[in-house]
Coordinates of C-alpha atoms and ligand atoms in Angstrom, one line a residue:
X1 CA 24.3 -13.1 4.4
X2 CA 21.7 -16.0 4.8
X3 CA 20.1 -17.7 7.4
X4 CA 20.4 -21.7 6.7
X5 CA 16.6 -23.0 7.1
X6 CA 15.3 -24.2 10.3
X7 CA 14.6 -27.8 10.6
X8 CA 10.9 -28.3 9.3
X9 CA 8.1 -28.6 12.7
X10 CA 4.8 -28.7 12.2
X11 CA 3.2 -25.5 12.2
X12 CA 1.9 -25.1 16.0
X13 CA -2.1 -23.4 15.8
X14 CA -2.3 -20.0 14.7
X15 CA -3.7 -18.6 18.3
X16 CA -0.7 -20.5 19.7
X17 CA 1.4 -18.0 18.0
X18 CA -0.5 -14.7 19.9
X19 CA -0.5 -13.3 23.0
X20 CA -4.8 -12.9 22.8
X21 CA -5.7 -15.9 20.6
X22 CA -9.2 -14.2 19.9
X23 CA -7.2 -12.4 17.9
X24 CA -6.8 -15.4 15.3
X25 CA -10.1 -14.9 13.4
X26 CA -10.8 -17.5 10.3
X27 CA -14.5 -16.7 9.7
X28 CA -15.7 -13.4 7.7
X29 CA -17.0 -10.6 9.6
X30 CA -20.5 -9.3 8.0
X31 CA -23.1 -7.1 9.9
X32 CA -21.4 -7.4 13.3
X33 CA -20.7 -11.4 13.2
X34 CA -18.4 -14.2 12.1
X35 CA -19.6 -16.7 9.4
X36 CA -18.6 -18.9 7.4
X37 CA -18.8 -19.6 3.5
X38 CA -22.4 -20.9 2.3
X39 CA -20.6 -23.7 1.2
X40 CA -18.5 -24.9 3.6
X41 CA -15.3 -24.0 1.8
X42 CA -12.2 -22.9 3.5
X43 CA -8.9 -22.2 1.8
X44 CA -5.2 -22.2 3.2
X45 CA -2.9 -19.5 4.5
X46 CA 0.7 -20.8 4.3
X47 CA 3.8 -18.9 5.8
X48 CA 5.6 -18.2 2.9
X49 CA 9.4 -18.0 4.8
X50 CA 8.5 -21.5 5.7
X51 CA 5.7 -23.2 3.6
X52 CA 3.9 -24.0 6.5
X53 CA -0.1 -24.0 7.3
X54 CA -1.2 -21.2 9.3
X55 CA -4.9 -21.5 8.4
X56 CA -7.6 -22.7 6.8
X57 CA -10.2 -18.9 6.2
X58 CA -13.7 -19.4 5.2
X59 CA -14.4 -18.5 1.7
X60 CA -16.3 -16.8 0.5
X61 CA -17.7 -16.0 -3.0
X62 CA -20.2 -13.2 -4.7
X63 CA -23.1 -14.0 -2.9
X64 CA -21.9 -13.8 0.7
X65 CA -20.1 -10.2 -0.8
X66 CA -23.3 -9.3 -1.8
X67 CA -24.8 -10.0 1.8
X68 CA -22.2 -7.7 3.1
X69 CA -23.4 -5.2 0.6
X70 CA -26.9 -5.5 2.2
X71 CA -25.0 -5.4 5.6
X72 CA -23.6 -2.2 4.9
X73 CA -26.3 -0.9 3.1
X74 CA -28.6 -1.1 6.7
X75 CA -25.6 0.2 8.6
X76 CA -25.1 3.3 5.9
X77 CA -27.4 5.7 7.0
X78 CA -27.0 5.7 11.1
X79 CA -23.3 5.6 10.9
X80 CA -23.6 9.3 8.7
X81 CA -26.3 10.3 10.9
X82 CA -23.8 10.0 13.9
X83 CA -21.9 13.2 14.8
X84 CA -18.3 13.4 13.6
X85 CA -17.3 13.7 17.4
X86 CA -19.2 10.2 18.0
X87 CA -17.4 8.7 15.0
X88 CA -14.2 10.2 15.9
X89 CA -14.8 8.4 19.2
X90 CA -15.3 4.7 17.8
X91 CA -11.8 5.1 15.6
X92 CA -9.9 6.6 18.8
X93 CA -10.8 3.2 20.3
X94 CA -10.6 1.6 17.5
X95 CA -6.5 3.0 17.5
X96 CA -5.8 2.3 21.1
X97 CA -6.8 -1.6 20.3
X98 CA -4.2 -1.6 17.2
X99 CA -1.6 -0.4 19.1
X100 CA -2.5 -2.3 22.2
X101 CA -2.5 -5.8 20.4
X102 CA 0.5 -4.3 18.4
X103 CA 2.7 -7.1 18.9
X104 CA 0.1 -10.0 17.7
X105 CA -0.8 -7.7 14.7
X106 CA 3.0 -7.7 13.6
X107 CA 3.3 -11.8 14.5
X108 CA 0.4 -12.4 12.1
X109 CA 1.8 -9.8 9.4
X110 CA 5.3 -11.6 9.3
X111 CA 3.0 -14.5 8.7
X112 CA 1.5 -14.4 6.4
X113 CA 3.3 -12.0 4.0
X114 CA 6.6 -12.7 5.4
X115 CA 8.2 -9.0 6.4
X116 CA 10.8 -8.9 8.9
X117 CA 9.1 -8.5 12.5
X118 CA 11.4 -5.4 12.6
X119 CA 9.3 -3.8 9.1
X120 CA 6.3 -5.8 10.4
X121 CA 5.9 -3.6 13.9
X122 CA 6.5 0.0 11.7
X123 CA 3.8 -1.4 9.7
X124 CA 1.4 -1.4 12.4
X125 CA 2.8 1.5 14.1
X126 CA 2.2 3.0 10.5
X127 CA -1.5 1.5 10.0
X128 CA -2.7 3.1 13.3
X129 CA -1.6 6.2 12.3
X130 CA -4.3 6.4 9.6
X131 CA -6.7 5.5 12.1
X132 CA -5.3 8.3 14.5
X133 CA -5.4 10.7 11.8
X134 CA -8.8 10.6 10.1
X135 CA -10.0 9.8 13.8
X136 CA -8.8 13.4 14.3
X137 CA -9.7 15.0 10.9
X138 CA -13.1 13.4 11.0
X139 CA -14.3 16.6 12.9
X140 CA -12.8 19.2 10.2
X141 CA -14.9 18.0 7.2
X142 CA -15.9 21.3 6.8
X143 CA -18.7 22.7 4.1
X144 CA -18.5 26.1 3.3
X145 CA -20.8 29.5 3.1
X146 CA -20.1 31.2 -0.7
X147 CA -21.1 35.1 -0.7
X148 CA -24.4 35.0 -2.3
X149 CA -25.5 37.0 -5.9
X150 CA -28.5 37.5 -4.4
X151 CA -29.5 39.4 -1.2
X152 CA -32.5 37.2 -0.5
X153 CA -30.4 34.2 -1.2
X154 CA -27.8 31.9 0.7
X155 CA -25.2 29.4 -0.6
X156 CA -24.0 26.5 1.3
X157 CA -21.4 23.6 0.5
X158 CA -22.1 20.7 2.6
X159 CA -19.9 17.7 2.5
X160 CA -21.5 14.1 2.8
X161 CA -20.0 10.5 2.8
X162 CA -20.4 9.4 -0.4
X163 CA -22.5 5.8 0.6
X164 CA -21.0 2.3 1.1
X165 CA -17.9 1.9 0.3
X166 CA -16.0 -1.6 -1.8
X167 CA -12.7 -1.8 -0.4
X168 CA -9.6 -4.3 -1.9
X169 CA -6.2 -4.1 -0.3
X170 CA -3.0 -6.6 -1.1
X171 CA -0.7 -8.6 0.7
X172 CA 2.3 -6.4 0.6
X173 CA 0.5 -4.1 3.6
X174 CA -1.9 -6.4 5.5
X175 CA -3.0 -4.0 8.2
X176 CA -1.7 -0.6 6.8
X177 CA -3.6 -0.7 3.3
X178 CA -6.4 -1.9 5.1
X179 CA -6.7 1.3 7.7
X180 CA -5.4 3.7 4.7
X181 CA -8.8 3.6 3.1
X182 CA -10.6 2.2 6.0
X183 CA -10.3 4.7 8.5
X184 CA -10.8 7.9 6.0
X185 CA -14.3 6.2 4.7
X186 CA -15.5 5.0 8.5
X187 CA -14.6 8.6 9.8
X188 CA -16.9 10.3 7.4
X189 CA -19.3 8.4 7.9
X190 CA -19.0 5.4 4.8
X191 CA -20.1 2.0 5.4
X192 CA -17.6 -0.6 4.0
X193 CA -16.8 -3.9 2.7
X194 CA -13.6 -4.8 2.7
X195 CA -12.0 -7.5 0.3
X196 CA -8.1 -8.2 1.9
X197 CA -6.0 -10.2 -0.7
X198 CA -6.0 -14.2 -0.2
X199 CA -2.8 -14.5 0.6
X200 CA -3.0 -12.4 3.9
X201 CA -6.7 -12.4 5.7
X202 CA -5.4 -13.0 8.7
X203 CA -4.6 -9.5 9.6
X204 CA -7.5 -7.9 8.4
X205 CA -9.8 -10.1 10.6
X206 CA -7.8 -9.6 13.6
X207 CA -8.5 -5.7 12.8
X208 CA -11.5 -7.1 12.3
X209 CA -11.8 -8.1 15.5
X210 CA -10.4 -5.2 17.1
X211 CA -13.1 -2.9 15.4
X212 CA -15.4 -4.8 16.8
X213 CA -14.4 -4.5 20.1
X214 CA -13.9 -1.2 19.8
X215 CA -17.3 -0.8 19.3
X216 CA -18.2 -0.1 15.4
X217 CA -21.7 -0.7 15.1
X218 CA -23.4 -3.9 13.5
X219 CA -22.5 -3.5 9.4
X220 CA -20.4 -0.6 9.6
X221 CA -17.3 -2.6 8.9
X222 CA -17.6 -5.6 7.0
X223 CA -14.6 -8.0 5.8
X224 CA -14.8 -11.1 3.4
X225 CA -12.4 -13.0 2.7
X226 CA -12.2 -15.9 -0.5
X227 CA -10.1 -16.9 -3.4
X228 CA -12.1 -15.7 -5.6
X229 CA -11.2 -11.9 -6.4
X230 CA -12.8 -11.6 -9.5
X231 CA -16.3 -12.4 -8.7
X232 CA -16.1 -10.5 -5.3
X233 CA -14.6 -7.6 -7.0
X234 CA -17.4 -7.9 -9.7
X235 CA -19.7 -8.5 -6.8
X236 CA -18.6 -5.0 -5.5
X237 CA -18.6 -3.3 -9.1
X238 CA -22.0 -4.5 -9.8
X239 CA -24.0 -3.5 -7.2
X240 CA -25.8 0.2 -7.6
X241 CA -25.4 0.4 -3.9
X242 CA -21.3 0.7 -3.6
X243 CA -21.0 4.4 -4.0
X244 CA -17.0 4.3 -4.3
X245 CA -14.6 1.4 -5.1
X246 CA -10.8 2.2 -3.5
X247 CA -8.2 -0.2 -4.7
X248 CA -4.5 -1.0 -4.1
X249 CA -3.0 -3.6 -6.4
X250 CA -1.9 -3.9 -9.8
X251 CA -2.7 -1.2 -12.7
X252 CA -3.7 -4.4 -14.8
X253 CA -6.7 -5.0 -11.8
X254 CA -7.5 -1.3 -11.6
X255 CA -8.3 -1.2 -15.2
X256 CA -10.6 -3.3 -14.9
X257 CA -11.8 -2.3 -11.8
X258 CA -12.6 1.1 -13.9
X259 CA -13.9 0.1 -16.6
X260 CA -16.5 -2.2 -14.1
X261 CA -17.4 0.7 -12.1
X262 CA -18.1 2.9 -15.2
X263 CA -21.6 1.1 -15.2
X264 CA -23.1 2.7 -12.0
X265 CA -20.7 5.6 -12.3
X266 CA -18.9 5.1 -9.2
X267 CA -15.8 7.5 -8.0
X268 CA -12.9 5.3 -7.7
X269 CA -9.5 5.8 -6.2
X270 CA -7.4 3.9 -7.7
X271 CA -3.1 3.1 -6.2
X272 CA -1.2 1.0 -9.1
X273 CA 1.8 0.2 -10.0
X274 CA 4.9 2.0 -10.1
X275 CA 8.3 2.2 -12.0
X276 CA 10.3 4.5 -9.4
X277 CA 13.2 6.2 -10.1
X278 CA 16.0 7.2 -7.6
X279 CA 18.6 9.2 -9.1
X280 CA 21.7 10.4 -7.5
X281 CA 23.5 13.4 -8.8
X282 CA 27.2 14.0 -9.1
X283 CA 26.8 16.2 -6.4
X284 CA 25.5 14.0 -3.7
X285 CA 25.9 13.3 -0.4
X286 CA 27.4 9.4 -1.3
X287 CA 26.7 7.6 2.0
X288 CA 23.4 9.3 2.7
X289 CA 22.4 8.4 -1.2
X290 CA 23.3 5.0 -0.5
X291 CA 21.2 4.5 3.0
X292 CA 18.5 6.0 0.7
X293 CA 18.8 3.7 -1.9
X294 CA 18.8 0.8 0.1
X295 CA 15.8 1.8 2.3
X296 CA 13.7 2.2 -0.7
X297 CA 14.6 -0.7 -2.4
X298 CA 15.0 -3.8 -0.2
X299 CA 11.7 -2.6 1.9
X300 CA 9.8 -5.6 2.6
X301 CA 12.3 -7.4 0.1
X302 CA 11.7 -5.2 -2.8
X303 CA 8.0 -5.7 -2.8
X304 CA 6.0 -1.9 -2.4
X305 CA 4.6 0.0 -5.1
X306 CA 7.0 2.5 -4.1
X307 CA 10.5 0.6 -4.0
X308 CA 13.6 2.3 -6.0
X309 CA 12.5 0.1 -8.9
X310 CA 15.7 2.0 -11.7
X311 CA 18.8 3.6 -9.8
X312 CA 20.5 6.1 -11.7
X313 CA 23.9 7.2 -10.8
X314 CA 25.5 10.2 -12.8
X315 CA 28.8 9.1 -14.1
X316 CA 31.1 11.0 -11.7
X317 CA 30.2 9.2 -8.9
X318 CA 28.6 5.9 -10.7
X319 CA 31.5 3.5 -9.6
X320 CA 31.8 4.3 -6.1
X321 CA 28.0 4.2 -5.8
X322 CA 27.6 1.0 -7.5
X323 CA 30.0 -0.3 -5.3
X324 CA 28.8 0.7 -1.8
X325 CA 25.5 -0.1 -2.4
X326 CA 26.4 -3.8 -3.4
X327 CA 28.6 -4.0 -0.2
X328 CA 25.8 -3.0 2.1
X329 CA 23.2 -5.0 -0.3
X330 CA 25.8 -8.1 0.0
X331 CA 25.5 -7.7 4.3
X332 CA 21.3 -7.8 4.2
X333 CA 20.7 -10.9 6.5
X334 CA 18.0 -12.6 4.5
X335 CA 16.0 -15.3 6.3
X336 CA 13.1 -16.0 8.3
X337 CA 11.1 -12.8 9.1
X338 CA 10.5 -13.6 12.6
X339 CA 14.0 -14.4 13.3
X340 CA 15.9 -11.5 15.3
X341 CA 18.2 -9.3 13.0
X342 CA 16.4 -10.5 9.3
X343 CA 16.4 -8.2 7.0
X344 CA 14.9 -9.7 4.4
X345 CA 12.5 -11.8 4.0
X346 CA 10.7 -14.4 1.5
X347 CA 8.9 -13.1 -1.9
X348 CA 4.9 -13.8 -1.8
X349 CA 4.7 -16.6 -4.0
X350 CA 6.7 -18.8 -6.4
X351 CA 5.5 -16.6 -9.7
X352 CA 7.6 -13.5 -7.7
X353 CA 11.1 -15.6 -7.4
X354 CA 10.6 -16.1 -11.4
X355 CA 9.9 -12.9 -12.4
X356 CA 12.8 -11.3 -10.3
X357 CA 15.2 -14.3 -11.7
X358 CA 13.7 -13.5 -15.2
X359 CA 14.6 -10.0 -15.1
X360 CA 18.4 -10.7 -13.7
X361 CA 18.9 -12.9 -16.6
X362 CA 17.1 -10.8 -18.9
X363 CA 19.8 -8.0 -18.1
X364 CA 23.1 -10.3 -17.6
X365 CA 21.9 -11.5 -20.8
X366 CA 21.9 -8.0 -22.4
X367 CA 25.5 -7.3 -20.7
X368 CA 24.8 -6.2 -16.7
X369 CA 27.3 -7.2 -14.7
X370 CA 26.1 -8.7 -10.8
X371 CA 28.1 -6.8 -8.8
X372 CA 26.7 -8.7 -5.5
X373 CA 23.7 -11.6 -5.0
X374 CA 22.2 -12.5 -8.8
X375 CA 19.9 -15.5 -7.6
X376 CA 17.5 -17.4 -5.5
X377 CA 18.5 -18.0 -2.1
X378 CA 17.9 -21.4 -2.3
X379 CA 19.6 -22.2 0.6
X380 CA 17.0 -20.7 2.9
X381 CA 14.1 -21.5 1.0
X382 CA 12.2 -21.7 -2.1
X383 CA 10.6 -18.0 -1.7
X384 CA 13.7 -16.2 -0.8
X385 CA 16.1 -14.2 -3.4
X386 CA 19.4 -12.6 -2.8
X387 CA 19.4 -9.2 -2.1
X388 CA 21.0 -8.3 -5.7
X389 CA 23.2 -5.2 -7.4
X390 CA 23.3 -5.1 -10.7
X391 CA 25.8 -2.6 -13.0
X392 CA 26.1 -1.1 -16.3
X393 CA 22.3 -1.5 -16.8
X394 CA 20.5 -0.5 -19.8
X395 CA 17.2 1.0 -21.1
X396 CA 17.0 -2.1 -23.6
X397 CA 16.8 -4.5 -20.5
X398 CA 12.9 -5.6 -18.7
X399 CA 14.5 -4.0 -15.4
X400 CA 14.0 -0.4 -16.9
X401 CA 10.3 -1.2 -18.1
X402 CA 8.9 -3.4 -15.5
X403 CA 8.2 -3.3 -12.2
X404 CA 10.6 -6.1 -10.4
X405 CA 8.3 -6.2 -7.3
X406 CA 11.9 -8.1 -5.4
X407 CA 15.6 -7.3 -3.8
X408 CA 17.2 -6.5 -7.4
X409 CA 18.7 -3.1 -7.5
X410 CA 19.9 -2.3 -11.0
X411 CA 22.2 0.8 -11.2
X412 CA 21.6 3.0 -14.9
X413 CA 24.7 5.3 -15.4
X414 CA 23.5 9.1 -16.6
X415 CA 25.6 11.9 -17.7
X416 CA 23.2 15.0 -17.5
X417 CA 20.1 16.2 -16.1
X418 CA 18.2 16.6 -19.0
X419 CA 19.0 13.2 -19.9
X420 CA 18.4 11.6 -16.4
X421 CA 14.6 13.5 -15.9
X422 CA 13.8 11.9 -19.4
X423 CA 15.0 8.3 -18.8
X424 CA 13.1 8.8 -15.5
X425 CA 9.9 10.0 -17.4
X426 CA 9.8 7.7 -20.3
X427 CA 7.7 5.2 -18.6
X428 CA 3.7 5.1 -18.4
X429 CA 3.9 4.7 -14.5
X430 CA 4.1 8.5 -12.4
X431 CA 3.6 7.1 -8.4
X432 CA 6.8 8.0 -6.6
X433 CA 10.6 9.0 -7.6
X434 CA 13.6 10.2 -5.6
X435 CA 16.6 11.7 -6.0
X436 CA 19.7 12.9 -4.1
X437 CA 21.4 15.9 -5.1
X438 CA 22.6 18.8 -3.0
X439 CA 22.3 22.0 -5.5
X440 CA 19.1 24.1 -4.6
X441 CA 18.1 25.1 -8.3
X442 CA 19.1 21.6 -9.1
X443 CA 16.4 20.1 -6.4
X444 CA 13.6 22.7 -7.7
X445 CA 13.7 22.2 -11.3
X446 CA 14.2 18.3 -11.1
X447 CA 11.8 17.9 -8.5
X448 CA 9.4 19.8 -10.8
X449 CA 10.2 17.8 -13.9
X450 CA 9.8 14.7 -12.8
X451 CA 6.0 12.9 -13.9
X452 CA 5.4 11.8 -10.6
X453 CA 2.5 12.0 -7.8
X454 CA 5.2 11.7 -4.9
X455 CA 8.8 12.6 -4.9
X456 CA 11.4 12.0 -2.4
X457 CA 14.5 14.3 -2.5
X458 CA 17.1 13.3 -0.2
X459 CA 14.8 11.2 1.0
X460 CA 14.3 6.8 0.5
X461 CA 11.0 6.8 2.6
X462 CA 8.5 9.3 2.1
X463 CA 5.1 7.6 3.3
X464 CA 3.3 9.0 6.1
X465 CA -0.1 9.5 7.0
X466 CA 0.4 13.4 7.1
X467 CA 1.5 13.7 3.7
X468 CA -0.9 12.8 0.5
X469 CA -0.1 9.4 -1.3
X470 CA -0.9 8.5 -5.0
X471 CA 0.4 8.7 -8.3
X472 CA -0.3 10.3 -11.9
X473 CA -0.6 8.4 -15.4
X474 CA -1.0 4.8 -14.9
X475 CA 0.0 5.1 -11.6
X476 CA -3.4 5.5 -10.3
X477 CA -6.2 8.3 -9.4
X478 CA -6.8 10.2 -6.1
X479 CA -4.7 10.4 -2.9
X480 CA -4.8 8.0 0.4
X481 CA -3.5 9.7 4.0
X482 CA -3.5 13.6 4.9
X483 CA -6.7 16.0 4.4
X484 CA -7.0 15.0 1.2
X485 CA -7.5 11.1 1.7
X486 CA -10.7 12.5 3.4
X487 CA -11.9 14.5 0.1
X488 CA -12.0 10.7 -1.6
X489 CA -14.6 9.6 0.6
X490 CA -16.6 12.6 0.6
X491 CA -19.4 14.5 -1.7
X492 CA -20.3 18.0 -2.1
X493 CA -24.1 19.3 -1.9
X494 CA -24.6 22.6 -2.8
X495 CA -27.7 24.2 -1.1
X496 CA -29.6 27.2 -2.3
X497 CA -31.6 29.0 0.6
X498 CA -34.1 31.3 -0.9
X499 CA -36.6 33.4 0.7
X500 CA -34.1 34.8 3.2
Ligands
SIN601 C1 2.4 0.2 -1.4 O1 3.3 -0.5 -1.7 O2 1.4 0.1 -2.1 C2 2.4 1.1 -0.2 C3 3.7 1.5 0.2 C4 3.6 2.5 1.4 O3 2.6 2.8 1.9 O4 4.7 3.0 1.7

């Protein structure tokens, strides 16, 4: 179902568009002020349901990155030297600003990456939590006493922030990627620099702002914003000062994110790409597998790291399946994200739309049959796809080897478990996989087979901040959210008292 476009208006000034307009922040944030780029340079922020200007963000480059560095270098030491219970404090505020400007927050995530406001307002809902979270777990960074081999000796652990953090978040998460590393590294005491993608820096400056108000001291949080990635990220790699480099984004970025942070030996957590399965056994409850299915996969239009990216349905049930799933696929309202009732909104960028078309005619082509969408939504703009079901999908098409990143749900057919945990394995991406299946030793042994970091049974959804996120292979390295997200932004000292 699509939403015809709305009659092109000019786009009315971003502050126009929130309820506090100091909220609509288009300068970088460095030691505790706004600035702009050294020279002059701004760059634009379109709506990409609509095409139109929202903003024109200073940008910056590597040497304004590198200022941040120094900014967060001075702020480094007094924000560790802080008590847990005082930095605890700052986030707690910090939370009760996100969910107090809540409604601007999800106006300025639909956009700029174009969710519906519906996905928009979990998002921020689901960003605070991080902040809540490591707010709370910020006090339980505990060390530890080891019984000693010596009776005039001692052994402590302590745990220490780990220095000045380089931060890089995408555009598929504005705020929540953005408090997912953010929040674990301020709580324990980490200086940062934050680099938010292009396409979507007006979220993290209006968290930004919030921080500020909330009282984060002078350099403790510092956010630049330009087009040009590469140098800021080299500007991040480079310097002997950033202790730790956490990235979300592609695997091809994280390489070389790696590979540039090998030089000072920095500890990097890395979130990449995915290839998810979802696989739904004979045995499964149908509708609920379904539901599942289509949470997972049309999230924010297809476009998470986690999205059903292969749907295998076990030949029993693979026809009906198939079939439902195109039905409810086929009633997705797609349109303008801040329009009440859309479902799904535009794809980031023009280079999405052709990829996702590529891969549908890369399978038709190999003998897929589109059961419902298949195509571009043309109708409602250039950005938008249909939400599409494809059948009688193959391991020989680009769907079952690359990451679609858009609304295409193509459905494999398996006949056995053995055979379905292989096809699910035989890929060099391990972040997240689901599967429905109602037979207990079933759920344990498949759950356990499968090469993933997360697993969903009975389950589409499976991100919270209470639970670890991250994947194995080329998936990624270390865990965001839970107790663990903490241990990322932390380093042990081990202490030897003599003379006791
Ligand atoms: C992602 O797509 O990288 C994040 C998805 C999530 O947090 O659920």
């Amino acid at each position: 179902m699509n939403d015809a476009p709305a009659s092109p208006s000019p786009a009315p000034p971003l502050a126009s568009l929130l309820s506090d307009p100091g909220l609509a922040r288009l300068d970088a944030y460095i030691a505790g002020g706004w600035r702009s780029a050294a020279s002059g340079g701004r760059f634009s922020v379109h709506n990409p349901a609509t095409g139109a200007l929202l903003a024109e963000v200073a940008d910056l480059g590597a040497a304004e990155t590198e200022e941040a560095i120094a900014a967060a270098v001075r702020a480094q030491q007094g924000w560790a030297e802080e008590t847990a219970k005082t930095r605890s404090a700052a986030l707690k505020r910090w939370h009760a600003l996100v969910l107090e400007h809540a409604d601007d927050l999800a106006t300025l995530i639909t956009a700029e990456c174009g969710k519906p406001r519906a996905e928009a307002v979990a998002e921020v809902a689901y960003g605070a939590s991080f902040i809540e979270w490591f707010a709370e777990e910020a006090k339980r960074a505990y060390g530890e006493v080891i019984p000693t081999h010596n009776a005039s000796q001692r052994i402590v652990v302590m745990k220490q922030p780990v220095g000045v953090v380089g931060a890089i978040t995408p555009w598929n998460f504005p705020v929540a990627m953005i408090t997912r590393k953010c929040a674990p590294a301020l709580a324990v005491g980490c200086a940062v620099v934050l680099k938010p993608a292009e396409q979507t820096p007006l979220s993290a400056l209006a968290l930004a702002e919030l921080a500020n108000r909330a009282g984060l001291p002078a350099g403790v949080l510092n956010v630049v914003c330009g087009q040009d990635g590469p140098a800021m990220g080299a500007a991040l790699t480079g310097s002997a000062e950033v202790r730790k480099i956490t990235f979300t984004g592609s695997t091809e970025v994280g390489r070389i994110l790696m590979r540039a942070s090998a030089e000072h030996i920095k500890k990097v957590s890395l979130e990449l790409g995915g290839n998810a399965p979802f696989i739904v056994f004979d045995d499964a409850d149908l509708e609920a597998a379904v539901d599942g299915a289509l949470a997972s996969k049309f999230r924010n239009a297809g476009q998470t790291c986690v999205c059903a990216n292969r749907i295998y349905a076990q030949s029993g049930i693979y026809d009906a399946f198939a079939a439902r799933l195109a039905e409810k696929a086929a009633a997705l309202r797609v349109g303008d994200g801040s329009a009440e009732g859309v479902q799904i909104g535009p794809l980031i960028e023009p280079a999405a739309v052709e990829k996702v078309a590529r891969h549908v005619a890369d399978a038709t082509g190999k003998g897929a049959k589109v059961l419902t969408g298949g195509g571009p939504a043309t109708a409602v703009g250039p950005l938008f796809f249909e939400p599409t079901v494809l059948r009688d999908v193959t391991s020989e098409m680009a769907v079952a080897r690359e990451e679609t990143f858009g609304p295409v749900a193509p459905v494999f057919r398996f006949e056995d478990e053995a055979d379905v945990i292989a096809q699910a394995n035989a890929t060099e991406y391990g972040l997240a996989a689901y599967f429905y299946a109602r037979d207990l030793g079933r759920v344990w042994r498949v759950a356990e087979r499968l090469d993933y970091g997360m697993v969903g049974v009975n389950a589409g959804v499976i991100a919270t901040e209470l639970a670890p996120f991250g994947g194995v292979k080329q998936s990624g390295l270390g865990r965001e959210g839970s107790r663990h997200g903490l241990e990322e932004f932390l380093e042990m000292k081990y202490v030897l008292m003599g003379g006791v």
